[in-house]
Amino acid sequence: MDPIPTVDDRLFLGRVEEQKQFRAALTEVLAQPNQEELPYIFLLYGLGGMGKTTLAKRLRDIARLEPPYEGDFQELWIDWEEEARLSPALQVGREHVSAESVLGLIHAAAVRRDWGRHFGDYQRVVKARAEVDREVAKALAGSGERDELEPLRAAGATVIAKLLRTAAPAIGDPGEKLAEELVKAGVKVGAEQAARLRVAAETRLRARLDVKQYQLFLEPHEQLARALGEGLKRLAGGRRLLIVLDTYEIVDRADRWLRVVMRAAGPRVVWIVSGRSNLRDSRQFGAEYFRGYADEFPRRLVAYNMAQLAADYVRQYFADAAPERPMDENELAALTRATRGIPLAVRLAAEMWRDGASAEAIGGEIDDATPHREIVRLVTDRYLMHAVAPEDRLALFALALAAGDLEELHAMLQPEDAAGYDLNAHLRRLERDYSSVHADTARLHDEPAHFFLERLRTEQQRSDEAIRRLNQRDAEALRARLARHERQLPRIEDRCTDDDWVRDAVRLADRLFWIAEEQGWRWLAPRYVEALAYSRELRQGLQQATDSWQRQMTAKGRKRARALAGLDRWYSLFDEDVAAGLAELEQLDRLGWLAGEGEAERRAILELNRGRVLLRARQIEPALARFEAAERGLPAGGEALQEQLGEALYELSGELLWPAGQRYAVASPQAAQILPKVVDWLPEKSDAWYRLGVALKQAGRLEEALAAYQRASDLDPKDAIAHGMYS
């Protein structure tokens, strides 16, 4: 078995097929078909921390060290992240990085390798470009008091070149498109004047420049890129050439011209382009259409979407880091969950495991999970490395928080002056700049969303004013949406069975916990009481919300969350946890947290449930008192709570008529008093009519008893007991 390779003295696991394909490509390049014109291009793409750079280094090592390729390839590695630290030309925001700067930095990297002699043509084009710029500046200089090009001088040569590249207006077209381009550059002119300016600029520059100079002025990027590619082609005429462009997302706005370089460099060059964006596939970014490499390079193109490491590789990585400390399946599952199989996170977690940290601490399953926080910090820092603008960072955080809800996202991202704000255009721009963004679904990919949310949950991040503002805006939007639902759903019981209302009620509870724990509890407590009566889905959703926040809660909050969780144990009403949960809600009621619209109904729900617990304990009189209190709080027009109270009273009537489970019924004035209400609320319940007959018979009201028996028999003719009693 071949030894497992290493990269930077660390174990390199997985990516087996990628290495096989790279070796096959190197073999083909060494036995170059004469008719081949295209280079080999490997596109490594995926989110930050997925191991793109590590794989690129592994592929470089194959070309550098493995026979039969050893010694046959020259290599040029350009890390654009490192270049950005050193070059002011890349410290301007990605959308402002110029093609000239990127091409110039590649040339400079080649010169540092003592390859400058191959790039004479490129150096001549650079020099000619500078001469052309000077000639254009002279041509645009004022030529008298009424210089027709006066409006263009402030725009500069770049805008004028773009103006001349724009097609001349057709017959009947006054030049609207030209005017739009000039307005973007700050030259406010009408369509007709724009058309005249284009003609005047073209006439003057053609008179001033020769044909080659004019063409260079119009298409400088094309000529610079071709010349640079020809230089690389000459360089590869000796030994073949491997070029790695790492952290490519920094310069991918110049990608159009780098493809020209790749084509011109020819088939003896192998390119590895490593970045976050999927450059293979064509797609639309709002008004901008991105043409993918697959449309331009019909062969010799290999693209890898970097996936997470499989669990077996995670296990192997940990075993290599700490061979003396084997892990069991539960520990492996916890560590795989914590790292999501992201190589960067796996590497850090393995170092923590080697140093003695527990799987629980690394996975964040204990209160003070320092190792887990360090993983989250490292991975999110990697994701955010190129989100330089504060507003972009906030937008990525908002996408994680909104989880695909466009209305919430709009509320969080819209500027104070919302006029003209286009959320879709904003999302398309973010998708173009950050591979973690999926504009069509208004979401981040799952992995960055998970780590962003984990980091944002820390007290330091949640208390940040900008993050608080995002959450407050979202909470306001959710409250407004709930209010719209409630105008159509005036009854609490109807709200609790409406999927949209339930979803938004749970989301608001979670969002308020982001803002402050007490705010979360003040909203959740009344909803939890309502859920006890009307909605298992609402109760489960609220329980999940509290579960997700327990690590960040105060001790009192965690105790409250555990108490409410006990209310899901109705299968055992003797369980002390059930009583503790009801006691907690009653305490919150005394604090005024159940006040507001529907408070009487919520108290009725609590009384009903407390009565049910007492009834199961056969504390009949206290239970009856609770049920009577619940009846006083029944909502007007409500049905569900009334039916539940009816069922509880029906159960209580059995204890009154057959106390201690005795065989024969006894007279019970209380049963005779409550059962008419039961059959009124549950008119189709035959057993309730039967019990009413029994209670009336024991009270000596035989005619009424017979009528009740008859009704029970009509509802359920097969009920032998009721039929027998009637007969």
XYZ file of C-alpha atoms in Angstrom:
727
model
C 0.000 0.000 0.000
C 1.391 3.391 -0.987
C 2.229 5.745 1.873
C -0.281 8.508 2.547
C 1.094 11.792 1.159
C 1.539 14.952 3.168
C 1.206 18.625 2.326
C 2.959 21.171 4.546
C 3.882 18.271 6.854
C 0.213 17.398 7.368
C -1.592 14.255 6.259
C -3.326 14.642 2.890
C -6.467 12.502 2.726
C -9.092 11.987 0.054
C -9.293 13.771 -3.327
C -8.189 10.489 -4.945
C -9.999 10.949 -8.262
C -8.745 14.509 -8.579
C -5.141 13.299 -8.287
C -5.740 10.554 -10.874
C -7.128 13.023 -13.400
C -4.259 15.420 -12.810
C -1.695 12.688 -13.465
C -3.511 11.754 -16.663
C -3.411 15.402 -17.759
C 0.318 15.686 -17.074
C 0.937 12.505 -19.063
C -1.013 13.877 -22.006
C 0.815 17.230 -21.890
C 4.184 15.445 -21.925
C 3.119 13.481 -25.015
C 1.635 16.596 -26.624
C -0.464 15.966 -29.787
C 0.784 18.291 -32.532
C -2.675 19.501 -33.441
C -3.697 20.485 -29.887
C -4.068 24.217 -29.235
C -5.807 24.419 -25.859
C -4.145 24.397 -22.437
C -5.195 22.101 -19.619
C -7.225 24.012 -17.012
C -8.128 22.678 -13.563
C -10.763 24.696 -11.718
C -10.844 24.079 -7.958
C -13.780 25.857 -6.395
C -15.770 25.821 -3.194
C -16.268 27.621 0.071
C -13.491 28.880 2.321
C -11.775 26.177 4.360
C -12.633 23.342 1.957
C -8.981 22.630 1.158
C -8.644 24.204 -2.293
C -5.152 25.553 -1.619
C -4.077 22.268 -0.044
C -5.272 20.305 -3.074
C -3.498 22.764 -5.398
C -0.278 22.187 -3.423
C -0.783 18.433 -3.630
C -1.210 18.621 -7.417
C 1.864 20.847 -7.664
C 3.828 18.248 -5.660
C 2.751 15.533 -8.106
C 4.152 17.561 -11.017
C 7.244 18.493 -9.045
C 8.194 15.244 -7.325
C 6.518 12.187 -8.851
C 8.112 10.230 -11.702
C 7.704 10.406 -14.645
C 6.867 14.132 -14.288
C 9.717 15.078 -11.957
C 11.879 17.765 -13.557
C 9.655 18.164 -16.633
C 7.592 21.110 -15.409
C 8.505 24.644 -14.469
C 6.056 26.194 -12.029
C 4.673 29.608 -11.231
C 2.554 29.937 -8.088
C 0.666 33.192 -7.573
C -1.304 33.565 -4.350
C -3.541 36.575 -4.970
C -4.157 36.920 -1.245
C -0.435 37.439 -0.707
C -0.229 39.739 -3.739
C -3.083 41.829 -2.299
C -1.133 42.355 0.909
C 1.832 43.680 -1.058
C 0.222 45.508 -3.965
C -1.871 48.695 -3.540
C -3.406 47.938 -6.947
C -5.348 45.041 -5.349
C -6.319 46.934 -2.188
C -9.198 48.775 -3.838
C -12.141 46.383 -3.527
C -12.669 43.505 -5.919
C -14.974 45.378 -8.290
C -12.263 48.008 -8.855
C -9.336 45.663 -9.557
C -8.148 46.481 -13.085
C -7.101 43.991 -15.729
C -3.867 45.919 -16.293
C -2.951 45.470 -12.631
C -3.605 41.721 -12.671
C -1.688 41.151 -15.903
C 1.137 43.312 -14.620
C 1.423 41.324 -11.402
C 1.642 38.038 -13.334
C 4.402 39.546 -15.451
C 6.188 40.780 -12.310
C 5.998 37.284 -10.779
C 7.572 35.831 -13.929
C 10.330 38.462 -13.851
C 11.084 37.519 -10.226
C 11.733 33.989 -11.522
C 14.297 35.421 -14.001
C 11.986 34.746 -16.941
C 11.750 38.360 -18.072
C 13.547 37.711 -21.391
C 10.501 35.819 -22.669
C 8.184 38.802 -22.281
C 9.677 41.426 -24.601
C 6.428 41.777 -26.563
C 4.446 42.370 -23.389
C 6.912 45.004 -22.208
C 6.687 46.767 -25.591
C 2.879 46.814 -25.416
C 3.030 48.298 -21.904
C 5.390 51.006 -23.152
C 3.262 51.675 -26.236
C 0.184 51.908 -24.041
C 1.814 54.661 -21.978
C 2.737 56.527 -25.189
C -0.812 56.211 -26.508
C -2.217 57.590 -23.251
C 0.014 60.636 -23.594
C -1.083 61.176 -27.206
C -4.746 60.839 -26.240
C -4.259 63.391 -23.458
C -2.769 65.815 -25.968
C -5.590 65.214 -28.430
C -8.172 65.922 -25.781
C -6.480 69.108 -24.636
C -8.397 72.302 -25.416
C -8.068 73.500 -29.010
C -9.746 76.889 -28.631
C -12.476 78.794 -26.860
C -15.262 76.562 -28.225
C -13.725 73.100 -27.968
C -16.417 70.561 -28.818
C -14.751 67.845 -26.652
C -14.804 69.988 -23.511
C -17.502 67.801 -21.808
C -15.367 64.658 -22.301
C -12.137 65.836 -20.752
C -13.408 65.337 -17.205
C -14.432 61.760 -18.060
C -10.923 60.592 -18.900
C -9.410 58.291 -21.499
C -10.962 55.083 -20.152
C -14.507 56.418 -20.535
C -13.741 57.764 -24.005
C -12.368 54.379 -25.087
C -15.535 52.708 -23.831
C -17.601 55.331 -25.656
C -15.806 54.577 -28.921
C -16.219 50.831 -28.431
C -19.966 51.350 -28.113
C -21.591 50.987 -31.512
C -22.444 54.183 -33.337
C -26.161 55.004 -33.304
C -28.187 53.476 -36.112
C -30.381 55.593 -38.341
C -33.203 56.999 -36.254
C -31.371 56.265 -32.990
C -30.439 59.576 -31.347
C -27.724 57.978 -29.183
C -29.535 56.982 -26.002
C -27.064 54.210 -25.141
C -24.102 56.564 -25.579
C -25.761 59.092 -23.295
C -26.311 56.405 -20.639
C -22.612 55.497 -20.658
C -21.594 59.144 -20.321
C -24.076 59.806 -17.508
C -22.585 56.839 -15.593
C -19.203 58.586 -15.880
C -20.623 61.851 -14.608
C -20.981 63.578 -18.008
C -24.576 64.777 -18.159
C -25.488 65.147 -21.825
C -28.490 64.393 -23.979
C -28.687 61.647 -26.591
C -28.005 63.866 -29.592
C -25.047 65.574 -27.952
C -23.627 62.170 -26.942
C -23.763 61.026 -30.563
C -21.980 64.199 -31.705
C -19.294 63.780 -29.024
C -18.586 60.229 -30.162
C -18.084 61.316 -33.774
C -15.883 64.239 -32.732
C -13.713 62.074 -30.434
C -13.276 59.362 -33.069
C -12.359 61.908 -35.747
C -9.800 63.654 -33.594
C -8.143 60.478 -32.286
C -7.926 58.810 -35.705
C -6.187 61.924 -36.964
C -3.761 61.925 -34.042
C -2.960 58.201 -33.735
C -1.782 55.633 -36.263
C -3.808 52.472 -36.802
C -1.908 50.363 -34.230
C -2.063 53.088 -31.608
C -5.788 53.595 -32.152
C -6.438 49.873 -31.813
C -4.332 49.715 -28.654
C -6.312 52.628 -27.233
C -9.602 50.873 -27.954
C -8.594 47.366 -26.780
C -5.623 47.655 -24.373
C -6.638 44.619 -22.297
C -6.860 42.350 -25.330
C -3.401 43.281 -26.581
C -1.777 43.143 -23.140
C -3.321 39.722 -22.451
C -2.254 38.288 -25.814
C 1.273 39.569 -25.380
C 1.503 38.108 -21.860
C 0.163 34.772 -23.102
C 2.703 34.708 -25.933
C 5.443 35.262 -23.385
C 4.245 32.277 -21.350
C 4.086 30.223 -24.536
C 7.733 31.016 -25.284
C 8.633 30.151 -21.688
C 6.882 26.770 -22.004
C 8.708 26.075 -25.275
C 11.496 24.619 -23.164
C 10.118 22.713 -20.205
C 6.361 22.559 -19.795
C 4.831 25.064 -17.423
C 2.473 24.662 -14.449
C 0.775 27.878 -13.312
C -1.278 28.028 -10.095
C -3.536 31.024 -9.467
C -4.709 30.698 -5.852
C -7.470 32.674 -4.035
C -8.608 33.637 -7.520
C -11.793 35.297 -6.256
C -9.716 38.398 -5.476
C -9.024 39.041 -9.166
C -11.816 37.192 -10.949
C -13.275 40.449 -12.296
C -10.312 40.320 -14.703
C -11.078 36.698 -15.600
C -12.204 37.577 -19.145
C -8.690 38.747 -19.991
C -6.940 35.966 -18.110
C -8.750 33.505 -20.364
C -7.166 35.328 -23.315
C -3.788 34.762 -21.637
C -4.576 31.054 -21.170
C -5.508 30.532 -24.817
C -2.477 32.440 -26.066
C -0.155 30.509 -23.722
C -0.976 27.296 -25.581
C -1.117 23.579 -24.896
C 2.201 23.150 -23.058
C 0.847 25.058 -20.043
C -1.261 23.471 -17.259
C -3.328 25.937 -15.230
C -4.738 25.389 -11.737
C -7.239 28.078 -10.844
C -8.306 27.879 -7.204
C -11.092 30.094 -5.881
C -14.497 30.242 -4.328
C -16.588 30.867 -7.433
C -17.855 28.253 -9.847
C -16.235 29.448 -13.090
C -17.197 26.361 -15.054
C -20.918 27.008 -15.555
C -22.560 29.932 -17.297
C -25.261 31.782 -15.396
C -27.023 35.081 -14.994
C -26.157 37.584 -12.254
C -29.036 40.040 -12.543
C -28.359 42.046 -15.713
C -24.859 40.541 -16.028
C -24.353 37.257 -17.877
C -21.353 35.191 -16.844
C -20.001 32.929 -19.561
C -18.514 29.840 -17.968
C -15.285 28.145 -18.953
C -17.240 25.142 -20.241
C -18.637 27.333 -23.030
C -15.188 28.531 -24.051
C -12.941 25.502 -23.488
C -14.645 22.446 -25.040
C -11.955 20.034 -23.857
C -9.036 19.847 -21.435
C -11.155 21.472 -18.743
C -11.529 19.729 -15.365
C -13.613 21.325 -12.601
C -13.845 20.166 -8.972
C -16.496 21.389 -6.588
C -14.675 20.780 -3.319
C -16.826 18.594 -1.079
C -16.520 17.854 2.632
C -14.380 14.970 3.798
C -16.187 11.689 4.371
C -16.448 10.359 7.929
C -13.799 7.676 7.249
C -11.274 10.366 6.305
C -12.202 12.366 9.401
C -11.520 9.275 11.521
C -8.188 8.703 9.779
C -7.158 12.326 10.273
C -7.831 12.109 14.015
C -6.066 8.762 14.245
C -2.978 10.244 12.635
C -3.037 13.272 14.954
C -3.426 11.185 18.126
C -2.777 7.462 17.480
C -2.678 6.808 21.226
C -6.216 8.117 21.653
C -8.715 6.081 19.584
C -12.281 7.373 19.391
C -15.558 5.498 19.530
C -18.460 5.901 17.093
C -20.276 8.459 19.248
C -17.168 10.605 19.473
C -16.609 10.341 15.721
C -20.214 11.383 15.069
C -19.869 14.376 17.408
C -16.601 15.506 15.817
C -17.910 15.056 12.270
C -20.971 17.105 13.237
C -18.830 19.833 14.779
C -16.512 20.142 11.776
C -19.060 19.412 9.019
C -16.219 17.553 7.312
C -14.635 20.893 6.350
C -10.891 20.203 6.102
C -9.870 23.421 7.857
C -12.164 22.625 10.798
C -11.109 18.964 10.835
C -7.458 19.980 11.038
C -8.044 22.323 13.970
C -10.297 19.845 15.780
C -7.690 17.094 15.352
C -5.074 19.318 16.972
C -7.461 19.935 19.896
C -8.163 16.198 20.159
C -4.427 15.507 20.210
C -4.048 18.037 23.030
C -6.697 16.315 25.161
C -9.933 18.208 24.456
C -13.078 16.091 24.753
C -15.456 15.443 21.863
C -18.149 17.348 23.816
C -15.940 20.414 24.176
C -14.925 20.378 20.509
C -18.530 19.862 19.446
C -19.839 22.630 21.661
C -22.138 20.367 23.664
C -21.136 21.768 27.044
C -21.751 25.229 28.436
C -18.219 26.598 28.192
C -17.118 25.082 24.889
C -13.927 27.038 24.258
C -12.545 24.573 21.656
C -15.821 24.737 19.743
C -15.744 28.538 19.756
C -12.229 28.474 18.340
C -13.313 26.240 15.442
C -16.241 28.532 14.712
C -14.012 31.626 14.822
C -11.379 30.136 12.527
C -13.849 28.861 9.929
C -15.951 32.051 9.825
C -12.815 34.183 9.577
C -11.848 32.128 6.543
C -15.284 32.560 4.978
C -15.171 36.307 5.601
C -11.571 36.843 4.581
C -12.457 38.712 1.408
C -15.619 40.414 2.691
C -13.734 43.642 3.209
C -16.674 46.050 3.127
C -18.580 46.139 6.464
C -21.884 46.282 4.589
C -21.016 43.025 2.791
C -20.268 41.279 6.082
C -23.600 42.437 7.448
C -25.346 41.252 4.302
C -23.814 37.779 4.687
C -24.889 37.702 8.335
C -28.399 38.808 7.336
C -28.590 35.988 4.795
C -27.687 33.491 7.510
C -30.292 34.934 9.870
C -33.115 35.205 7.320
C -32.702 31.593 6.134
C -34.287 32.276 2.752
C -37.154 34.519 3.871
C -37.158 37.427 1.386
C -39.401 39.672 3.469
C -37.174 39.332 6.516
C -34.048 39.812 4.430
C -35.443 42.948 2.825
C -36.274 44.354 6.254
C -32.735 43.726 7.476
C -30.862 45.021 4.427
C -32.887 47.940 3.135
C -31.175 51.286 3.755
C -32.783 54.013 5.836
C -33.890 55.650 2.591
C -35.474 52.570 1.024
C -36.578 54.342 -2.159
C -35.210 52.495 -5.163
C -33.662 49.673 -3.132
C -33.502 46.509 -5.266
C -32.996 43.413 -3.114
C -32.675 41.115 -6.116
C -29.887 43.225 -7.627
C -28.164 43.276 -4.224
C -28.352 39.480 -3.994
C -27.003 39.041 -7.517
C -24.051 41.275 -6.725
C -23.355 39.323 -3.528
C -23.603 36.036 -5.423
C -21.095 37.343 -7.946
C -18.657 38.354 -5.196
C -19.181 35.554 -2.651
C -19.575 31.922 -3.632
C -21.400 31.163 -0.369
C -24.432 33.165 -1.587
C -27.254 31.549 -3.561
C -29.288 34.462 -4.931
C -32.206 32.426 -6.309
C -33.099 31.103 -2.857
C -31.787 34.129 -0.927
C -29.669 31.815 1.207
C -26.141 31.062 2.185
C -24.913 27.558 1.582
C -25.512 25.328 4.588
C -21.954 25.177 5.908
C -21.201 28.911 6.102
C -24.718 29.567 7.398
C -24.148 27.069 10.226
C -20.814 28.561 11.264
C -21.995 32.179 10.875
C -24.967 31.530 13.164
C -22.784 29.766 15.709
C -20.441 32.737 15.809
C -23.217 35.325 15.886
C -24.762 33.622 18.916
C -21.859 34.658 21.136
C -22.642 37.496 23.526
C -19.964 39.691 21.977
C -21.439 39.395 18.489
C -25.087 39.669 19.557
C -24.361 42.837 21.510
C -22.684 44.461 18.502
C -24.845 47.412 17.504
C -24.977 46.478 13.811
C -26.034 42.881 14.592
C -28.627 44.097 17.093
C -30.034 46.387 14.417
C -30.372 43.477 11.981
C -32.256 41.420 14.546
C -34.470 44.306 15.640
C -35.439 45.067 12.053
C -36.253 41.434 11.491
C -38.326 41.263 14.685
C -40.322 44.304 13.557
C -40.957 42.681 10.178
C -42.108 39.449 11.832
C -44.441 41.322 14.194
C -45.957 43.153 11.228
C -46.457 39.897 9.350
C -48.059 38.234 12.370
C -50.398 41.207 12.691
C -51.475 40.674 9.071
C -52.175 37.021 9.798
C -54.135 37.896 12.930
C -56.460 40.276 11.126
C -57.674 37.219 9.249
C -57.492 34.936 12.313
C -59.137 36.692 15.276
C -59.372 33.513 17.398
C -56.258 32.211 19.128
C -57.210 28.612 18.404
C -57.379 29.386 14.661
C -53.985 31.078 14.726
C -52.443 28.057 16.382
C -53.655 25.768 13.597
C -52.490 28.083 10.810
C -49.132 26.933 9.449
C -47.958 30.422 8.473
C -48.818 31.963 11.841
C -47.153 29.105 13.723
C -43.997 29.401 11.627
C -43.736 33.151 12.156
C -44.540 32.908 15.877
C -41.657 30.457 16.324
C -39.336 32.587 14.175
C -40.173 35.683 16.233
C -39.438 33.805 19.462
C -36.036 32.808 18.106
C -35.321 36.323 16.812
C -36.179 37.921 20.159
C -33.763 35.581 21.919
C -31.109 36.991 19.576
C -31.899 40.461 20.911
C -32.276 39.668 24.623
C -33.205 36.588 26.635
C -36.041 38.313 28.514
C -37.599 39.532 25.271
C -37.584 35.982 23.977
C -39.256 34.625 27.100
C -41.875 37.401 27.216
C -43.031 36.485 23.723
C -42.633 32.739 24.112
C -44.444 32.285 27.449
C -47.969 33.251 26.288
C -47.456 31.356 23.016
C -46.417 28.268 24.965
C -49.617 28.377 27.021
C -51.683 28.695 23.853
C -49.771 25.801 22.315
C -50.706 23.567 25.276
C -54.329 23.809 24.216
C -54.209 24.195 20.474
C -51.047 23.154 18.680
C -48.500 20.426 19.152
C -46.519 21.882 16.214
C -46.305 25.291 17.899
C -45.235 23.711 21.187
C -42.518 21.672 19.489
C -41.286 24.683 17.530
C -41.040 26.812 20.654
C -39.305 23.993 22.476
C -36.732 23.739 19.688
C -36.169 27.494 19.928
C -35.440 27.301 23.651
C -33.264 24.213 23.179
C -31.119 26.029 20.612
C -30.487 28.907 23.038
C -29.765 26.996 26.251
C -25.986 27.385 25.982
C -26.396 31.179 25.883
C -29.124 31.409 28.555
C -28.752 32.408 32.159
C -29.061 29.684 34.796
C -32.645 30.813 35.442
C -33.406 30.603 31.731
C -32.021 27.083 31.436
C -34.078 26.004 34.436
C -37.193 27.505 32.857
C -36.486 25.767 29.561
C -36.139 22.407 31.327
C -39.388 23.003 33.225
C -41.334 23.744 30.046
C -39.836 20.698 28.357
C -41.523 18.634 31.067
C -44.915 19.644 29.716
C -44.370 17.312 26.780
C -44.635 14.363 29.177
C -48.439 14.178 29.383
C -48.262 10.410 29.020
C -47.325 10.427 32.721
C -49.219 13.181 34.493
C -47.798 12.053 37.815
C -44.370 13.128 36.578
C -43.092 15.951 38.764
C -41.714 17.657 35.646
C -45.257 18.289 34.381
C -46.266 19.971 37.596
C -43.022 21.994 37.538
C -43.742 23.198 34.000
C -47.244 24.370 34.929
C -45.918 26.018 38.072
C -43.361 27.917 35.978
C -46.074 29.206 33.642
C -48.233 30.229 36.591
C -45.266 32.103 38.030
C -44.844 33.948 34.722
C -48.546 34.758 34.844
C -48.088 36.337 38.264
C -45.261 38.416 36.785
C -47.685 39.706 34.165
C -46.056 37.903 31.223
C -49.341 36.338 30.085
C -51.182 39.670 30.031
C -52.605 41.287 26.921
C -55.085 40.132 24.315
C -56.384 36.668 25.235
C -55.033 36.628 28.802
C -58.291 35.217 30.251
C -58.152 32.421 27.703
C -54.551 31.650 28.590
C -55.424 31.492 32.296
C -58.273 29.139 31.421
C -55.789 26.880 29.629
C -53.550 26.826 32.693
C -56.490 26.101 35.007
C -57.663 23.280 32.762
C -54.253 21.636 32.678
C -53.653 22.058 36.381
C -57.081 20.472 36.968
C -56.174 17.534 34.766
C -53.050 16.888 36.836
C -55.103 17.027 40.062
C -57.721 14.743 38.589
C -55.159 12.121 37.682
C -54.018 12.288 41.316
C -57.700 11.757 42.343
C -57.856 15.122 44.092
C -61.447 15.572 42.989
C -62.532 18.773 44.723
C -59.386 20.779 43.844
C -59.647 19.514 40.274
C -63.299 20.581 40.040
C -62.404 24.014 41.358
C -59.760 24.379 38.635
C -62.202 23.277 35.943
C -64.765 25.797 37.152
C -62.111 28.517 36.973
C -61.263 27.386 33.446
C -64.929 27.599 32.450
C -65.075 31.226 33.529
C -62.252 32.046 31.108
C -63.587 30.240 28.035
C -63.323 32.545 24.994
C -66.479 33.719 23.274
C -67.008 31.632 20.156
C -64.210 29.259 21.046
C -64.720 25.565 20.426
C -61.501 23.633 20.967
C -60.877 24.669 24.594
C -64.520 24.130 25.470
C -64.347 20.603 24.050
C -61.185 19.873 26.037
C -62.846 21.111 29.217
C -65.843 18.940 28.373
C -63.595 15.876 28.107
C -61.958 16.724 31.436
C -65.339 17.130 33.147
C -66.521 13.887 31.576
C -63.513 12.116 33.101
C -64.171 13.784 36.449
C -67.840 12.686 36.350
C -66.691 9.064 36.302
C -64.773 9.621 39.547
C -67.868 11.210 41.090
C -70.304 8.470 40.010
C -68.026 5.511 40.672
C -65.674 6.738 43.421
C -62.526 4.702 44.043
C -63.482 2.531 41.065
C -66.447 0.891 42.820
C -68.794 -1.258 40.731
C -72.138 0.468 41.320
C -72.898 4.112 40.718
C -73.692 6.431 43.609
C -75.746 9.580 43.712
C -73.660 12.659 42.919
C -75.252 16.107 42.775
C -71.983 17.447 41.333
C -72.055 14.922 38.473
C -75.711 15.755 37.804
C -74.703 19.433 37.665
C -71.694 19.167 35.338
C -72.841 16.465 32.881
C -75.498 18.644 31.174
C -72.658 21.001 30.235
C -70.600 18.069 28.989
C -73.321 16.838 26.620
C -73.956 20.413 25.530
C -70.274 20.817 24.591
C -69.856 17.226 23.320
C -73.309 16.435 21.909
C -72.100 13.446 19.847
C -70.393 11.677 22.753
C -72.704 8.750 23.548
C -70.856 7.795 26.737
C -71.444 11.282 28.143
C -75.198 10.906 27.559
C -75.054 7.523 29.253
C -73.337 9.004 32.311
C -75.882 11.807 32.391
C -78.603 9.127 32.451
C -76.876 7.406 35.358
C -76.539 10.663 37.318
C -80.182 11.586 36.736
C -81.408 8.098 37.654
C -79.426 8.208 40.918
C -81.011 11.595 41.580
C -84.508 10.132 41.086
C -85.182 12.044 37.862
C -86.239 8.960 35.944
C -87.982 10.577 32.996
C -84.967 12.767 32.252
C -82.697 9.746 32.745
C -84.674 7.750 30.178
C -84.323 10.584 27.666
C -80.555 10.654 28.222
C -80.325 6.869 27.809
C -82.379 7.107 24.624
C -80.000 9.727 23.226
C -76.980 7.542 24.085
C -78.629 4.570 22.351
C -79.448 6.656 19.266
C -75.856 7.790 18.983
C -74.442 4.282 19.466
C -76.999 1.503 19.013
C -74.336 -1.107 19.666
C -73.735 0.237 23.163
C -75.185 -2.715 25.060
C -74.887 -1.070 28.439
C -76.767 2.071 27.493
C -79.401 0.092 25.565
C -79.825 -2.307 28.462
C -80.238 0.478 30.959
C -82.842 2.120 28.728
C -84.801 -1.079 28.337
